[in-house]
PDB file of C-alpha atoms in Angstrom:
ATOM      1  CA  LYS A   1      96.940 102.639 100.118  1.00 83.00           C
ATOM      2  CA  ARG A   2     100.332 101.882  98.566  1.00 89.00           C
ATOM      3  CA  TRP A   3     102.988 104.656  98.595  1.00 91.00           C
ATOM      4  CA  HIS A   4     105.027 104.912  95.069  1.00 94.00           C
ATOM      5  CA  LEU A   5     108.011 106.441  96.301  1.00 93.00           C
ATOM      6  CA  VAL A   6     111.390 106.102  94.474  1.00 95.00           C
ATOM      7  CA  GLU A   7     113.611 102.977  94.499  1.00 96.00           C
ATOM      8  CA  LEU A   8     117.007 103.622  94.086  1.00 95.00           C
ATOM      9  CA  GLU A   9     117.774 100.901  91.877  1.00 91.00           C
ATOM     10  CA  ASP A  10     115.262 101.936  89.457  1.00 90.00           C
ATOM     11  CA  LEU A  11     117.408 105.300  88.703  1.00 92.00           C
ATOM     12  CA  PRO A  12     119.699 104.804  85.354  1.00 88.00           C
ATOM     13  CA  TRP A  13     122.492 107.045  87.158  1.00 93.00           C
ATOM     14  CA  VAL A  14     123.146 104.559  89.934  1.00 94.00           C
ATOM     15  CA  PRO A  15     126.343 103.157  89.361  1.00 94.00           C
ATOM     16  CA  GLY A  16     125.997  99.027  88.421  1.00 90.00           C
ATOM     17  CA  VAL A  17     128.690  98.290  91.284  1.00 93.00           C
ATOM     18  CA  ILE A  18     126.179  99.573  93.825  1.00 95.00           C
ATOM     19  CA  ARG A  19     123.065  97.931  92.367  1.00 93.00           C
ATOM     20  CA  ASP A  20     124.718  94.786  91.834  1.00 92.00           C
ATOM     21  CA  GLY A  21     125.903  94.624  95.160  1.00 95.00           C
ATOM     22  CA  ALA A  22     122.659  95.005  96.557  1.00 95.00           C
ATOM     23  CA  THR A  23     121.155  92.769  94.550  1.00 93.00           C
ATOM     24  CA  ASP A  24     123.778  89.916  95.392  1.00 94.00           C
ATOM     25  CA  VAL A  25     122.731  90.342  99.382  1.00 96.00           C
ATOM     26  CA  LEU A  26     119.279  90.572  98.209  1.00 95.00           C
ATOM     27  CA  ASP A  27     119.409  87.169  96.036  1.00 94.00           C
ATOM     28  CA  TRP A  28     121.505  85.400  99.093  1.00 95.00           C
ATOM     29  CA  MET A  29     118.931  86.248 101.636  1.00 96.00           C
ATOM     30  CA  PHE A  30     115.992  85.194  99.456  1.00 94.00           C
ATOM     31  CA  ALA A  31     117.670  82.105  98.492  1.00 94.00           C
ATOM     32  CA  LYS A  32     118.360  81.449 102.368  1.00 95.00           C
ATOM     33  CA  LEU A  33     114.922  81.866 103.070  1.00 94.00           C
ATOM     34  CA  LYS A  34     113.582  79.625 100.082  1.00 94.00           C
ATOM     35  CA  LEU A  35     111.170  82.505  99.384  1.00 93.00           C
ATOM     36  CA  TYR A  36     110.248  81.479  96.011  1.00 94.00           C
ATOM     37  CA  GLU A  37     109.993  77.567  96.744  1.00 95.00           C
ATOM     38  CA  PRO A  38     106.634  77.702  97.826  1.00 94.00           C
ATOM     39  CA  ALA A  39     105.372  79.281  94.585  1.00 94.00           C
ATOM     40  CA  VAL A  40     107.233  76.540  92.347  1.00 96.00           C
ATOM     41  CA  ASP A  41     104.134  74.517  92.093  1.00 95.00           C
ATOM     42  CA  ARG A  42     102.044  77.553  90.594  1.00 94.00           C
ATOM     43  CA  LEU A  43     104.742  77.945  87.712  1.00 96.00           C
ATOM     44  CA  ARG A  44     104.867  74.446  87.241  1.00 96.00           C
ATOM     45  CA  ALA A  45     100.968  73.804  86.586  1.00 95.00           C
ATOM     46  CA  THR A  46     100.849  77.095  84.420  1.00 95.00           C
ATOM     47  CA  LEU A  47     103.684  75.542  82.174  1.00 96.00           C
ATOM     48  CA  ASP A  48     101.905  72.080  82.377  1.00 95.00           C
ATOM     49  CA  ALA A  49      98.568  73.844  81.515  1.00 95.00           C
ATOM     50  CA  THR A  50      99.763  75.929  78.688  1.00 94.00           C
ATOM     51  CA  GLY A  51     102.177  73.114  77.202  1.00 95.00           C
ATOM     52  CA  ARG A  52     104.906  75.956  76.905  1.00 95.00           C
ATOM     53  CA  ARG A  53     108.579  74.982  77.792  1.00 95.00           C
ATOM     54  CA  ASP A  54     109.992  78.147  77.160  1.00 97.00           C
ATOM     55  CA  VAL A  55     109.891  80.784  79.868  1.00 98.00           C
ATOM     56  CA  VAL A  56     111.179  84.792  79.459  1.00 98.00           C
ATOM     57  CA  ASP A  57     111.963  86.147  82.800  1.00 98.00           C
ATOM     58  CA  LEU A  58     111.385  89.924  82.643  1.00 98.00           C
ATOM     59  CA  CYS A  59     113.253  92.533  85.130  1.00 96.00           C
ATOM     60  CA  SER A  60     115.623  89.693  85.816  1.00 96.00           C
ATOM     61  CA  GLY A  61     118.038  92.170  88.021  1.00 92.00           C
ATOM     62  CA  GLY A  62     120.997  90.005  89.300  1.00 92.00           C
ATOM     63  CA  ALA A  63     119.039  86.830  88.300  1.00 95.00           C
ATOM     64  CA  GLY A  64     118.454  85.301  91.537  1.00 94.00           C
ATOM     65  CA  GLY A  65     114.733  85.148  91.130  1.00 96.00           C
ATOM     66  CA  ALA A  66     114.909  83.007  87.746  1.00 97.00           C
ATOM     67  CA  LEU A  67     117.741  81.014  88.834  1.00 97.00           C
ATOM     68  CA  GLN A  68     116.349  79.730  92.249  1.00 96.00           C
ATOM     69  CA  MET A  69     112.972  79.050  90.751  1.00 97.00           C
ATOM     70  CA  THR A  70     114.665  76.850  87.865  1.00 96.00           C
ATOM     71  CA  GLY A  71     116.700  75.361  90.571  1.00 96.00           C
ATOM     72  CA  TYR A  72     113.456  74.485  92.366  1.00 96.00           C
ATOM     73  CA  LEU A  73     111.720  73.265  89.081  1.00 96.00           C
ATOM     74  CA  ARG A  74     114.818  70.809  88.224  1.00 95.00           C
ATOM     75  CA  ALA A  75     114.638  69.476  91.697  1.00 95.00           C
ATOM     76  CA  ARG A  76     110.995  68.290  91.157  1.00 93.00           C
ATOM     77  CA  GLY A  77     112.099  66.494  87.619  1.00 94.00           C
ATOM     78  CA  ASP A  78     111.604  69.457  85.275  1.00 94.00           C
ATOM     79  CA  VAL A  79     114.722  69.292  83.183  1.00 91.00           C
ATOM     80  CA  ALA A  80     112.990  70.296  79.609  1.00 94.00           C
ATOM     81  CA  THR A  81     112.229  74.016  80.526  1.00 97.00           C
ATOM     82  CA  ARG A  82     114.259  76.886  79.111  1.00 97.00           C
ATOM     83  CA  VAL A  83     114.920  80.284  80.434  1.00 98.00           C
ATOM     84  CA  THR A  84     115.987  83.330  79.127  1.00 98.00           C
ATOM     85  CA  LEU A  85     116.365  86.186  81.289  1.00 98.00           C
ATOM     86  CA  THR A  86     116.166  89.659  80.659  1.00 98.00           C
ATOM     87  CA  ASP A  87     116.207  93.334  82.011  1.00 95.00           C
ATOM     88  CA  ARG A  88     115.451  96.798  80.928  1.00 92.00           C
ATOM     89  CA  TYR A  89     119.136  97.610  82.207  1.00 88.00           C
ATOM     90  CA  PRO A  90     121.030  94.323  81.468  1.00 92.00           C
ATOM     91  CA  SER A  91     124.053  93.425  83.897  1.00 91.00           C
ATOM     92  CA  ALA A  92     127.060  92.107  82.915  1.00 92.00           C
ATOM     93  CA  HIS A  93     127.303  90.747  86.338  1.00 91.00           C
ATOM     94  CA  ALA A  94     124.181  88.813  85.937  1.00 94.00           C
ATOM     95  CA  ALA A  95     124.933  87.762  82.267  1.00 96.00           C
ATOM     96  CA  ALA A  96     128.173  86.463  83.684  1.00 94.00           C
ATOM     97  CA  ARG A  97     126.479  84.674  86.313  1.00 94.00           C
ATOM     98  CA  VAL A  98     124.217  82.755  84.230  1.00 97.00           C
ATOM     99  CA  GLU A  99     126.720  82.130  81.462  1.00 96.00           C
ATOM    100  CA  ALA A 100     128.990  80.590  84.019  1.00 95.00           C
ATOM    101  CA  LEU A 101     126.585  77.898  84.616  1.00 95.00           C
ATOM    102  CA  ASP A 102     127.151  76.571  81.208  1.00 95.00           C
ATOM    103  CA  ASP A 103     123.827  75.398  80.631  1.00 95.00           C
ATOM    104  CA  ALA A 104     122.206  75.333  77.024  1.00 94.00           C
ATOM    105  CA  ARG A 105     118.920  75.458  78.631  1.00 96.00           C
ATOM    106  CA  LEU A 106     119.481  79.077  80.463  1.00 97.00           C
ATOM    107  CA  ARG A 107     120.696  82.112  78.601  1.00 97.00           C
ATOM    108  CA  TYR A 108     120.859  85.713  79.801  1.00 98.00           C
ATOM    109  CA  ARG A 109     119.902  88.268  76.796  1.00 98.00           C
ATOM    110  CA  ARG A 110     122.294  91.200  77.000  1.00 96.00           C
ATOM    111  CA  ALA A 111     120.335  93.478  75.276  1.00 97.00           C
ATOM    112  CA  PRO A 112     117.755  95.701  76.761  1.00 96.00           C
ATOM    113  CA  VAL A 113     114.023  94.343  76.919  1.00 97.00           C
ATOM    114  CA  ASP A 114     111.220  96.608  77.999  1.00 96.00           C
ATOM    115  CA  ALA A 115     108.827  94.410  80.173  1.00 96.00           C
ATOM    116  CA  LEU A 116     106.205  96.566  78.407  1.00 95.00           C
ATOM    117  CA  ALA A 117     107.168  95.748  75.045  1.00 95.00           C
ATOM    118  CA  VAL A 118     108.521  92.435  74.776  1.00 97.00           C
ATOM    119  CA  PRO A 119     110.270  91.861  71.433  1.00 96.00           C
ATOM    120  CA  ARG A 120     108.145  89.147  69.256  1.00 92.00           C
ATOM    121  CA  ASP A 121     111.252  86.609  69.267  1.00 95.00           C
ATOM    122  CA  LEU A 122     111.006  86.138  72.857  1.00 97.00           C
ATOM    123  CA  ASP A 123     108.148  83.815  73.209  1.00 95.00           C
ATOM    124  CA  GLY A 124     106.990  81.637  76.398  1.00 96.00           C
ATOM    125  CA  VAL A 125     105.567  82.076  79.598  1.00 97.00           C
ATOM    126  CA  ARG A 126     106.648  85.371  80.947  1.00 98.00           C
ATOM    127  CA  THR A 127     107.793  85.520  84.770  1.00 98.00           C
ATOM    128  CA  MET A 128     108.855  88.290  86.928  1.00 97.00           C
ATOM    129  CA  TYR A 129     110.201  87.857  90.426  1.00 97.00           C
ATOM    130  CA  SER A 130     110.015  90.473  92.914  1.00 95.00           C
ATOM    131  CA  ALA A 131     109.581  93.103  90.688  1.00 95.00           C
ATOM    132  CA  LEU A 132     105.699  94.042  90.214  1.00 96.00           C
ATOM    133  CA  HIS A 133     105.988  96.536  92.892  1.00 96.00           C
ATOM    134  CA  HIS A 134     108.345  98.693  90.960  1.00 95.00           C
ATOM    135  CA  PHE A 135     105.295  99.332  88.258  1.00 96.00           C
ATOM    136  CA  ARG A 136     102.722 101.813  88.862  1.00 96.00           C
ATOM    137  CA  PRO A 137      98.915 100.310  88.623  1.00 97.00           C
ATOM    138  CA  ALA A 138      98.783 101.884  85.185  1.00 97.00           C
ATOM    139  CA  ASP A 139     101.920 100.080  84.009  1.00 97.00           C
ATOM    140  CA  VAL A 140     100.678  96.798  85.526  1.00 97.00           C
ATOM    141  CA  LYS A 141      97.622  96.946  83.209  1.00 97.00           C
ATOM    142  CA  ARG A 142      99.836  97.330  80.445  1.00 97.00           C
ATOM    143  CA  LEU A 143     101.928  94.485  81.335  1.00 96.00           C
ATOM    144  CA  VAL A 144      98.913  92.384  81.334  1.00 96.00           C
ATOM    145  CA  ALA A 145      97.353  93.981  78.397  1.00 96.00           C
ATOM    146  CA  ALA A 146     100.974  93.252  76.365  1.00 95.00           C
ATOM    147  CA  ALA A 147     100.729  89.568  77.527  1.00 95.00           C
ATOM    148  CA  VAL A 148      97.078  89.103  76.486  1.00 95.00           C
ATOM    149  CA  ALA A 149      97.737  91.098  72.961  1.00 94.00           C
ATOM    150  CA  ASP A 150     100.869  88.716  72.639  1.00 94.00           C
ATOM    151  CA  ARG A 151      98.683  85.370  73.658  1.00 93.00           C
ATOM    152  CA  ALA A 152     101.859  84.940  76.281  1.00 95.00           C
ATOM    153  CA  PRO A 153     100.867  83.236  79.937  1.00 94.00           C
ATOM    154  CA  LEU A 154     102.268  85.280  82.649  1.00 94.00           C
ATOM    155  CA  ALA A 155     103.357  83.835  86.088  1.00 95.00           C
ATOM    156  CA  PHE A 156     104.446  87.145  88.320  1.00 95.00           C
ATOM    157  CA  PHE A 157     105.830  86.709  91.873  1.00 95.00           C
ATOM    158  CA  ASP A 158     106.136  89.346  94.322  1.00 93.00           C
ATOM    159  CA  ILE A 159     106.183  90.416  97.857  1.00 84.00           C
ATOM    160  CA  ALA A 160     102.803  90.977  99.315  1.00 84.00           C
ATOM    161  CA  ALA A 161     101.722  93.933 101.257  1.00 81.00           C
ATOM    162  CA  ALA A 162     101.907  93.406 105.166  1.00 85.00           C
ATOM    163  CA  PRO A 163      97.929  93.693 106.206  1.00 87.00           C
ATOM    164  CA  ALA A 164      99.255  95.176 109.578  1.00 87.00           C
ATOM    165  CA  LEU A 165     101.439  97.980 107.573  1.00 87.00           C
ATOM    166  CA  ARG A 166      97.853  98.793 105.506  1.00 87.00           C
ATOM    167  CA  LYS A 167      96.398  99.072 108.784  1.00 89.00           C
ATOM    168  CA  LEU A 168      98.579 101.759 110.085  1.00 88.00           C
ATOM    169  CA  PRO A 169      97.235 105.488 110.029  1.00 90.00           C
ATOM    170  CA  GLY A 170      99.274 107.151 107.102  1.00 87.00           C
ATOM    171  CA  VAL A 171     100.959 109.742 109.932  1.00 90.00           C
ATOM    172  CA  LEU A 172     102.632 106.453 111.085  1.00 91.00           C
ATOM    173  CA  VAL A 173     104.168 105.518 108.136  1.00 90.00           C
ATOM    174  CA  PRO A 174     107.205 107.291 108.262  1.00 92.00           C
ATOM    175  CA  VAL A 175     107.912 105.995 111.855  1.00 94.00           C
ATOM    176  CA  PHE A 176     107.653 102.431 110.272  1.00 92.00           C
ATOM    177  CA  ALA A 177     109.826 103.396 107.435  1.00 93.00           C
ATOM    178  CA  LEU A 178     112.529 104.876 109.910  1.00 96.00           C
ATOM    179  CA  VAL A 179     112.514 101.876 112.095  1.00 95.00           C
ATOM    180  CA  ASN A 180     112.511  99.492 108.850  1.00 94.00           C
ATOM    181  CA  PHE A 181     115.280 101.320 107.329  1.00 96.00           C
ATOM    182  CA  VAL A 182     117.430 101.358 110.462  1.00 97.00           C
ATOM    183  CA  MET A 183     116.842  97.571 111.049  1.00 97.00           C
ATOM    184  CA  ILE A 184     117.869  96.711 107.117  1.00 96.00           C
ATOM    185  CA  LEU A 185     120.890  99.311 107.478  1.00 97.00           C
ATOM    186  CA  ALA A 186     122.288  97.219 110.453  1.00 97.00           C
ATOM    187  CA  LEU A 187     121.380  93.912 108.942  1.00 97.00           C
ATOM    188  CA  VAL A 188     123.252  94.297 105.680  1.00 98.00           C
ATOM    189  CA  PRO A 189     126.800  94.494 106.838  1.00 98.00           C
ATOM    190  CA  LEU A 190     126.067  91.159 108.742  1.00 98.00           C
ATOM    191  CA  MET A 191     124.970  89.400 105.366  1.00 98.00           C
ATOM    192  CA  VAL A 192     127.724  90.527 103.439  1.00 97.00           C
ATOM    193  CA  PRO A 193     130.643  88.359 104.345  1.00 97.00           C
ATOM    194  CA  PHE A 194     128.428  85.081 103.463  1.00 97.00           C
ATOM    195  CA  VAL A 195     127.524  86.243 100.101  1.00 96.00           C
ATOM    196  CA  ARG A 196     129.411  84.447  97.081  1.00 91.00           C
ATOM    197  CA  PRO A 197     131.593  84.914  95.110  1.00 89.00           C
ATOM    198  CA  PHE A 198     133.454  87.114  97.085  1.00 93.00           C
ATOM    199  CA  ARG A 199     133.937  90.720  95.495  1.00 93.00           C
ATOM    200  CA  VAL A 200     136.203  93.481  96.798  1.00 96.00           C
ATOM    201  CA  SER A 201     133.745  96.066  95.680  1.00 96.00           C
ATOM    202  CA  ARG A 202     130.863  94.477  97.775  1.00 97.00           C
ATOM    203  CA  VAL A 203     133.224  95.077 100.914  1.00 97.00           C
ATOM    204  CA  VAL A 204     134.315  98.502 100.059  1.00 98.00           C
ATOM    205  CA  PHE A 205     130.891  99.872  99.229  1.00 98.00           C
ATOM    206  CA  THR A 206     129.644  98.215 102.561  1.00 98.00           C
ATOM    207  CA  TYR A 207     131.933  98.927 105.082  1.00 98.00           C
ATOM    208  CA  LEU A 208     134.670 101.893 103.973  1.00 97.00           C
ATOM    209  CA  LEU A 209     131.480 103.782 102.104  1.00 97.00           C
ATOM    210  CA  PRO A 210     128.336 102.389 102.858  1.00 97.00           C
ATOM    211  CA  LEU A 211     126.501 102.920  99.795  1.00 98.00           C
ATOM    212  CA  ILE A 212     124.968  99.317  99.329  1.00 98.00           C
ATOM    213  CA  PRO A 213     123.564  98.901 102.786  1.00 98.00           C
ATOM    214  CA  ILE A 214     122.174 102.396 102.043  1.00 98.00           C
ATOM    215  CA  LEU A 215     120.315 101.315  98.840  1.00 98.00           C
ATOM    216  CA  TYR A 216     119.417  98.009 100.255  1.00 97.00           C
ATOM    217  CA  ALA A 217     117.720  99.756 103.223  1.00 97.00           C
ATOM    218  CA  TRP A 218     116.012 102.503 101.228  1.00 97.00           C
ATOM    219  CA  ASP A 219     114.565 100.248  98.533  1.00 97.00           C
ATOM    220  CA  GLY A 220     113.541  97.448 101.200  1.00 95.00           C
ATOM    221  CA  THR A 221     111.583  99.990 103.031  1.00 95.00           C
ATOM    222  CA  VAL A 222     109.952 101.515  99.940  1.00 95.00           C
ATOM    223  CA  SER A 223     109.075  98.154  98.414  1.00 95.00           C
ATOM    224  CA  ALA A 224     107.032  97.501 101.486  1.00 92.00           C
ATOM    225  CA  LEU A 225     105.295 100.566 100.738  1.00 94.00           C
ATOM    226  CA  ARG A 226     104.926  99.921  97.248  1.00 94.00           C
ATOM    227  CA  ALA A 227     103.707  96.353  97.535  1.00 94.00           C
ATOM    228  CA  TYR A 228     100.325  95.537  96.187  1.00 95.00           C
ATOM    229  CA  THR A 229      97.745  93.268  97.645  1.00 92.00           C
ATOM    230  CA  PRO A 230      96.589  90.230  95.674  1.00 90.00           C
ATOM    231  CA  ASP A 231      92.952  91.800  95.454  1.00 92.00           C
ATOM    232  CA  GLU A 232      94.562  94.908  93.990  1.00 94.00           C
ATOM    233  CA  LEU A 233      96.490  92.985  91.460  1.00 93.00           C
ATOM    234  CA  ALA A 234      93.269  90.850  90.429  1.00 93.00           C
ATOM    235  CA  ALA A 235      91.264  94.160  90.304  1.00 95.00           C
ATOM    236  CA  LEU A 236      93.921  95.742  87.956  1.00 96.00           C
ATOM    237  CA  ALA A 237      94.276  92.495  85.866  1.00 94.00           C
ATOM    238  CA  ARG A 238      90.541  92.327  85.465  1.00 95.00           C
ATOM    239  CA  GLU A 239      90.177  95.862  84.017  1.00 96.00           C
ATOM    240  CA  VAL A 240      92.372  94.507  80.864  1.00 96.00           C
ATOM    241  CA  PRO A 241      90.299  93.671  77.897  1.00 94.00           C
ATOM    242  CA  GLY A 242      90.488  90.275  76.868  1.00 91.00           C
ATOM    243  CA  ALA A 243      92.473  89.512  80.344  1.00 86.00           C
ATOM    244  CA  ASP A 244      89.697  86.647  80.891  1.00 82.00           C
ATOM    245  CA  GLY A 245      91.080  84.351  78.291  1.00 74.00           C
TER     246      GLY A 245
END
């Protein structure tokens, strides 16, 4: 079964400079791996099937997922889709990143937006990138129920639970977690020099006081333990009245 341990970036008292620093590295890695590119046709199909050209991105974090997917859409000729990025804890860093693009079809909402209670003025296909594992099963159902109630199509993209990890006896999970934590901890300092734009704070909190690698390694390990399988998500969605429509 999935283990819903605490991710540090979910805690409101974690300094934004640490959260943003880790998110920057994560976005850089996902972009290099082109993690979301295989899913772009799924999103295009949803937009085409619903006739929607407005997207409301929830839990946008550092904005990487939404911006990467928007780039893939544009590369495939979709120049009409408008995207609004939102987060429960809005990031000035992410807002500046979006606004620096000076694209009328992209905007960052600086007011807090709860994914479980999306304001009525935000209408469109609801997307989410690598954030669904942050929600407990009951809240996943609440996310779907809110979309059903608002008649809002949804397209949530997340990491998947590794089948090999799910087959491990529970007693071995801490061993996996420790090995994974150490590997990621060693990897982060190697990635930081390539992340742009350059930020002194990212260097300070990586090499002098390694809070960014610690947060990244812990959350990366916990994410693997929190990840749902596709069947689990489908079962949760089916339990929501009206979701079949």
